[in-house]
Short mmCIF file of C-alpha atoms in Angstrom, two decimals:
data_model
loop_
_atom_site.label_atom_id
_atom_site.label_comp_id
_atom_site.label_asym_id
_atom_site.label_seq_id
_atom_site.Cartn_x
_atom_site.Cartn_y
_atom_site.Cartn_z
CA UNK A 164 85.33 -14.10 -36.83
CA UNK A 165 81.49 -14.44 -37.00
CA UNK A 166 81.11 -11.38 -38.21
CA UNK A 167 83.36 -11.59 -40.82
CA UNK A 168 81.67 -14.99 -41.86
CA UNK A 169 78.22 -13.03 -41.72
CA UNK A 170 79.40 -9.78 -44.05
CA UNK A 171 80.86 -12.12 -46.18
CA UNK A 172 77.51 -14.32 -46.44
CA UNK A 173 75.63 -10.89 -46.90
CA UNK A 174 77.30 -10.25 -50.58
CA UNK A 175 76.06 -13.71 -52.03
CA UNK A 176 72.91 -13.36 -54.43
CA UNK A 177 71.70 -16.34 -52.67
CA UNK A 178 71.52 -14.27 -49.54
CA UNK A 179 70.17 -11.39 -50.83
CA UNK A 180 66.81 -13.93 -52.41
CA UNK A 181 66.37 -15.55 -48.84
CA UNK A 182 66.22 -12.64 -47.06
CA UNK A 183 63.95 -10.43 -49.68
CA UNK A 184 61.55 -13.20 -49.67
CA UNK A 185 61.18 -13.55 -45.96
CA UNK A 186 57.44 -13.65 -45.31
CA UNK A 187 56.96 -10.77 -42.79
CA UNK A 188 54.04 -10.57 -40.49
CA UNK A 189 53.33 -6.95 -41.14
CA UNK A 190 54.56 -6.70 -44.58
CA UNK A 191 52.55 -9.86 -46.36
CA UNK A 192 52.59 -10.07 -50.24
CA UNK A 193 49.03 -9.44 -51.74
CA UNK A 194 47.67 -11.62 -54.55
CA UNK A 195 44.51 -11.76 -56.05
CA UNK A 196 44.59 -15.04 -57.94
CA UNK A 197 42.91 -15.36 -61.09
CA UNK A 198 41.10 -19.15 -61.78
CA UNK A 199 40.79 -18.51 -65.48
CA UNK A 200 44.84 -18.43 -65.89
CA UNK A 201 46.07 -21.32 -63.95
CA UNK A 202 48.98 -22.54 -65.79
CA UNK A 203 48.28 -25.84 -66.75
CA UNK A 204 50.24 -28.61 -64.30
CA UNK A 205 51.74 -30.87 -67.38
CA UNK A 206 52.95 -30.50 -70.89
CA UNK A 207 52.38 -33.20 -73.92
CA UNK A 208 54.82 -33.63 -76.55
CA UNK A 209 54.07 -34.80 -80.22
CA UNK A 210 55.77 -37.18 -81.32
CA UNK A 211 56.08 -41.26 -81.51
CA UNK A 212 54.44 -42.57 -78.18
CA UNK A 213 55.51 -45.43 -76.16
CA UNK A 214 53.05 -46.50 -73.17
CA UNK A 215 54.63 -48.20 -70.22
CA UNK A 216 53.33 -51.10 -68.24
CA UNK A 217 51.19 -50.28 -65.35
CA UNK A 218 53.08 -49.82 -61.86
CA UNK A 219 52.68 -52.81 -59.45
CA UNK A 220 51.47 -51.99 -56.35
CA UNK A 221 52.11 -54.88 -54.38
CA UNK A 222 54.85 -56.51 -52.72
CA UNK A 223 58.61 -55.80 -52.78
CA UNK A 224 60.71 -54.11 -50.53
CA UNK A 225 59.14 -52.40 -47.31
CA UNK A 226 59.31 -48.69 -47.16
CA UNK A 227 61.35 -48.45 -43.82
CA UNK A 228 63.96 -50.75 -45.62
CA UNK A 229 64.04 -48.86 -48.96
CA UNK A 230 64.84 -45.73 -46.06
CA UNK A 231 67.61 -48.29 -44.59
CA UNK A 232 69.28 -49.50 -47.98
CA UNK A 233 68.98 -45.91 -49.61
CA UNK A 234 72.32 -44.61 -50.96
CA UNK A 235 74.33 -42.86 -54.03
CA UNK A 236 74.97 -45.35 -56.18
CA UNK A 237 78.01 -44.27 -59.31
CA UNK A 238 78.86 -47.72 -61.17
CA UNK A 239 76.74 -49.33 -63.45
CA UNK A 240 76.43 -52.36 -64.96
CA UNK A 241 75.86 -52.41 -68.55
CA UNK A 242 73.08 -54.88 -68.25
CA UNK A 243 69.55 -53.23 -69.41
CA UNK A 244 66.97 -52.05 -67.34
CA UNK A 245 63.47 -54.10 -68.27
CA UNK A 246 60.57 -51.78 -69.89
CA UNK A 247 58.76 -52.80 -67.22
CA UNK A 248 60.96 -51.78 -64.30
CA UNK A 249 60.95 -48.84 -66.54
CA UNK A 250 57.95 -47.97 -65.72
CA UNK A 251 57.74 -48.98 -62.48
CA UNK A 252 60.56 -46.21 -61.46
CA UNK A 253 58.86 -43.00 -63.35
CA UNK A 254 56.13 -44.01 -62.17
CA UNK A 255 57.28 -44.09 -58.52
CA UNK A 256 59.35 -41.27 -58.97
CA UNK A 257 56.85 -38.92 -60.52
CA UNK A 258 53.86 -40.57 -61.57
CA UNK A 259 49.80 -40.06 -61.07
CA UNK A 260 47.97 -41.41 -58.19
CA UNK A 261 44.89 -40.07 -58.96
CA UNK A 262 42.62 -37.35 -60.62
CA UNK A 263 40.50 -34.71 -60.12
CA UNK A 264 39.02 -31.23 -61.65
CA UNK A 265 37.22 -33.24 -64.61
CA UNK A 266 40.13 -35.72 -65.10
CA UNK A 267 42.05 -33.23 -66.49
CA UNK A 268 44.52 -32.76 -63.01
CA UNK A 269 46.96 -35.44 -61.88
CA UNK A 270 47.86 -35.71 -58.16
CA UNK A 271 51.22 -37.36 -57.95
CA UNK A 272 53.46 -39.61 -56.18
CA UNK A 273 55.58 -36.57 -55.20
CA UNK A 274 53.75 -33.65 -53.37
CA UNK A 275 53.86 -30.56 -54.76
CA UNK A 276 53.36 -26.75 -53.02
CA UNK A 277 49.73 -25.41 -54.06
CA UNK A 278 48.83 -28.31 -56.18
CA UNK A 279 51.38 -26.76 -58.93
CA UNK A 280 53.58 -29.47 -60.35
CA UNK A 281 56.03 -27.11 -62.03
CA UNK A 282 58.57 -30.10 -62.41
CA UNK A 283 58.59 -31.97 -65.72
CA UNK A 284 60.56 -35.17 -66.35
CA UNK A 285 62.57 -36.23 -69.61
CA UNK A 286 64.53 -39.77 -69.69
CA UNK A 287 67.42 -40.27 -71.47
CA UNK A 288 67.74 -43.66 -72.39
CA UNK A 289 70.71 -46.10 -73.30
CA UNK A 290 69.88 -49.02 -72.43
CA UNK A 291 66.21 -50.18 -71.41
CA UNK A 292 64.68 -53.68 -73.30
CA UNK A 293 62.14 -52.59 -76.16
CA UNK A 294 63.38 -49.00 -76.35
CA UNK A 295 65.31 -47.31 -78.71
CA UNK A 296 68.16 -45.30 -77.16
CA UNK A 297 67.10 -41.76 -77.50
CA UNK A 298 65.88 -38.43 -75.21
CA UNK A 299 62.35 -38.85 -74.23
CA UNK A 300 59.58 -36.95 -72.23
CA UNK A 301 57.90 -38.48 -69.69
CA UNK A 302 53.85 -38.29 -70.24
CA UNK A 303 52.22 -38.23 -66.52
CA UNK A 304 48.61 -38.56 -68.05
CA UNK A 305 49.27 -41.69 -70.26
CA UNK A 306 52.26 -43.26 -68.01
CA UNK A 307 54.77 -42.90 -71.31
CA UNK A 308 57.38 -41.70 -73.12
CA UNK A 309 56.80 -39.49 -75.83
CA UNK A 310 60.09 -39.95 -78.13
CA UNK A 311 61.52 -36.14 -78.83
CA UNK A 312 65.78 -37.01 -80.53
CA UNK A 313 67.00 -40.38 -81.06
CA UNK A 314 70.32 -41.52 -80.43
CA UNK A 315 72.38 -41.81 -77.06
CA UNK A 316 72.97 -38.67 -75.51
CA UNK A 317 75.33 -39.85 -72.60
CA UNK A 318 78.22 -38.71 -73.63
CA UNK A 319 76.62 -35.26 -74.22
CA UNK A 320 75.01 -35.30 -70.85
CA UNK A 321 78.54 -36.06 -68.92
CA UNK A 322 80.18 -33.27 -70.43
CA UNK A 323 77.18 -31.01 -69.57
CA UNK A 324 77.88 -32.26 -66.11
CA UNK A 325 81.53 -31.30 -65.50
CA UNK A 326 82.48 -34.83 -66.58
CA UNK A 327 80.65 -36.59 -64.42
CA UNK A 328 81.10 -40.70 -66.48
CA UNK A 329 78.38 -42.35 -64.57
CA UNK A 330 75.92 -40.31 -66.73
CA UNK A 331 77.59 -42.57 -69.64
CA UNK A 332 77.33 -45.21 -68.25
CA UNK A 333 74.07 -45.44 -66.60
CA UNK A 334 70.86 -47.23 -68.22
CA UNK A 335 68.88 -44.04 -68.33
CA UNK A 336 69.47 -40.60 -66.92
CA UNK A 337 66.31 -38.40 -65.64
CA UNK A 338 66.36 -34.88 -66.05
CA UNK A 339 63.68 -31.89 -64.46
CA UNK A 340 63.11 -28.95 -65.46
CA UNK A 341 60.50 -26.78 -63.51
CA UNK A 342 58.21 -24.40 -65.78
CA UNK A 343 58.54 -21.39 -63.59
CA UNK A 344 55.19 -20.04 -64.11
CA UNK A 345 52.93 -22.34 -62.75
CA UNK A 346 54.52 -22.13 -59.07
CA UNK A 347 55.41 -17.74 -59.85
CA UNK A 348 51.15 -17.67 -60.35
CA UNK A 349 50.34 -18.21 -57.28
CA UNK A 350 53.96 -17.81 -54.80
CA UNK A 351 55.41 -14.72 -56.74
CA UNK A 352 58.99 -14.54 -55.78
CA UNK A 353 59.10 -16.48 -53.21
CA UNK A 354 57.73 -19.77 -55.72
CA UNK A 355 61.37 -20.89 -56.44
CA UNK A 356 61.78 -21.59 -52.64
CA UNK A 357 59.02 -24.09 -53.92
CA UNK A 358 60.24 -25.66 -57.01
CA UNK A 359 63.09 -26.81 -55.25
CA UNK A 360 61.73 -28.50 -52.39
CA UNK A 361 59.05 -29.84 -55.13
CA UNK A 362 62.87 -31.07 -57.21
CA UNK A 363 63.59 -32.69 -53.67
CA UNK A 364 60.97 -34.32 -53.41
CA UNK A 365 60.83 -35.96 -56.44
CA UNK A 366 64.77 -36.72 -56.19
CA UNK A 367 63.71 -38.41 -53.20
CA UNK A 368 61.26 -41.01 -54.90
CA UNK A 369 63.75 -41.98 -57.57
CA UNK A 370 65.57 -42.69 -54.23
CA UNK A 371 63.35 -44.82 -52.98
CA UNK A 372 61.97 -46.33 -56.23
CA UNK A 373 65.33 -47.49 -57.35
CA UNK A 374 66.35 -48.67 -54.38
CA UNK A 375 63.03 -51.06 -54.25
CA UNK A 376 63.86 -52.00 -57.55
CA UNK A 377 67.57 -53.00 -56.57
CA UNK A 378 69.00 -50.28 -58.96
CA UNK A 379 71.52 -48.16 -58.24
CA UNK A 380 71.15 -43.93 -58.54
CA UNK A 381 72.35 -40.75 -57.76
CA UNK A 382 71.11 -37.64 -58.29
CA UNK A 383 73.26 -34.32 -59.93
CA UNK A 384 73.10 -30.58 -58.95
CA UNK A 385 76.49 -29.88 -60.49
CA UNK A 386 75.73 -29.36 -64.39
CA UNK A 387 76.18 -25.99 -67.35
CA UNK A 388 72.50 -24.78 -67.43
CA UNK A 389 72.41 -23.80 -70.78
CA UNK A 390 73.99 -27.36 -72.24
CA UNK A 391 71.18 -29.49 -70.63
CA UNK A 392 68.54 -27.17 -71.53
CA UNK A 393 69.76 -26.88 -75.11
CA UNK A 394 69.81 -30.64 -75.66
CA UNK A 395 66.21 -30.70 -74.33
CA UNK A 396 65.04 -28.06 -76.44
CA UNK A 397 63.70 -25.62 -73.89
CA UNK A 398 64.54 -22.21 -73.41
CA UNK A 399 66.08 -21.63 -70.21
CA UNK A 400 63.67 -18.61 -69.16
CA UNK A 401 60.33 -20.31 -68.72
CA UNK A 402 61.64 -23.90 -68.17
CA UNK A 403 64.74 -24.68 -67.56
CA UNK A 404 67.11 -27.77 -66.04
CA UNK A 405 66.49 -27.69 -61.88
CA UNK A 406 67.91 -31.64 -60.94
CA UNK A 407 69.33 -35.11 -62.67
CA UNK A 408 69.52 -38.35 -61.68
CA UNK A 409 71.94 -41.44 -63.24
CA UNK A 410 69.67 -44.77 -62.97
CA UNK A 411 70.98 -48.57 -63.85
CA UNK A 412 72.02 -51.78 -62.53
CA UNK A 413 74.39 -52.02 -59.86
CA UNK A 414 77.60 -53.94 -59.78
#
């Protein structure tokens, strides 16, 4: 029976990528990195600019019982999130902690493999105080949203998502993309073993943040590629949709 299980296993494309990008004592990948074509580790977006109030770092609830209380959480409210617990959650979930290389590199609260940061985060909003509903891209050098459509895009976003209603009904749905690029510079291949664990990582914060914040999330996988990256306006190839997450109140 195993070895039916196994030959079966052995015809899945996933399969076939985890075992060509083994790393191989005798048979290591050679790459001469060049310095002068380091993909750059954010993106800016024109556009109408809304800063966001500086995290807090003090207080609220301990790390080991953010851990405890963590949980998928599918039913909103329809009360709106505050601007600044806003804030407070991209900023957990993704934000800078400090810089380096001339100020023009952002360590973050999420680690990342090789210093890369090939995620990027966009918020839909629907309903956040002192914010326009609209789809917005989340600025990790100036802690803001840089406004890209207006309107609500829930609806849109739960039908890109097999039908999943939460995204409806949530106060503001995250979405990452990973710019595959930055991580295939320097990992080849084997770099989208990275950009996931980088997408879990930063899945994980939201976790956490909204959790300390006494909001309720979960995070998507299931969604149509191509719908998600169309509403965002990328192309699919070099950045494309990787993870979501629904964010609002709890009932």
């Amino acid at each position: 029976m195993l070895n039916k299980e196994v030959r079966a296993l052995e015809t899945h494309l996933g399969y076939e990528y985890q075992t060509a990008t083994k790393y191989q004592r005798d048979a290591m990948p050679s790459r001469r990195l060049d310095m002068s074509t380091i993909p750059d580790s954010y993106k800016e977006h024109d556009g109408p600019h809304i800063p966001l109030p500086k995290p807090n770092m003090q207080g609220g609830l301990s790390l080991w019982d953010a851990l405890a209380r963590r949980k998928s959480g599918r039913r909103f409210s329809e009360a709106p999130l505050s601007l600044e617990i806003l804030g407070q959650l991209l900023w957990g979930t993704y934000g800078a902690t400090r810089v380096a290389r001339e100020e023009s590199f952002f360590f973050r609260t999420a680690p990342s493999a090789g210093g890369l940061f090939p995620v990027e985060m966009y918020v839909s909003v629907h309903r956040v105080s002192s914010i326009e509903p609209g789809l917005y891209h989340y600025s990790v050098p100036r802690h803001g949203l840089t406004l890209l459509k207006e309107g609500d895009f829930g609806k849109e976003l739960a039908a890109a998502s097999l039908g999943q209603g939460m995204l409806q009904k949530s106060a503001v749905n995250l979405i990452w993309t990973a710019v595959l690029p930055r991580t295939f510079w320097k990992y080849g291949e084997r770099g989208i073993r990275y950009i996931y664990m980088d997408a879990g990582h930063v899945g994980q914060n939201t976790y956490l943040a909204a959790t300390a914040l006494g909001l309720g999330c979960c995070t998507i996988g299931a969604f149509f590629d191509e719908e998600v990256n169309q509403l965002l306006g990328v192309d699919g190839t070099s950045e494309t949709t990787i993870y979501m997450a629904s964010v609002g109140k709890s009932y």
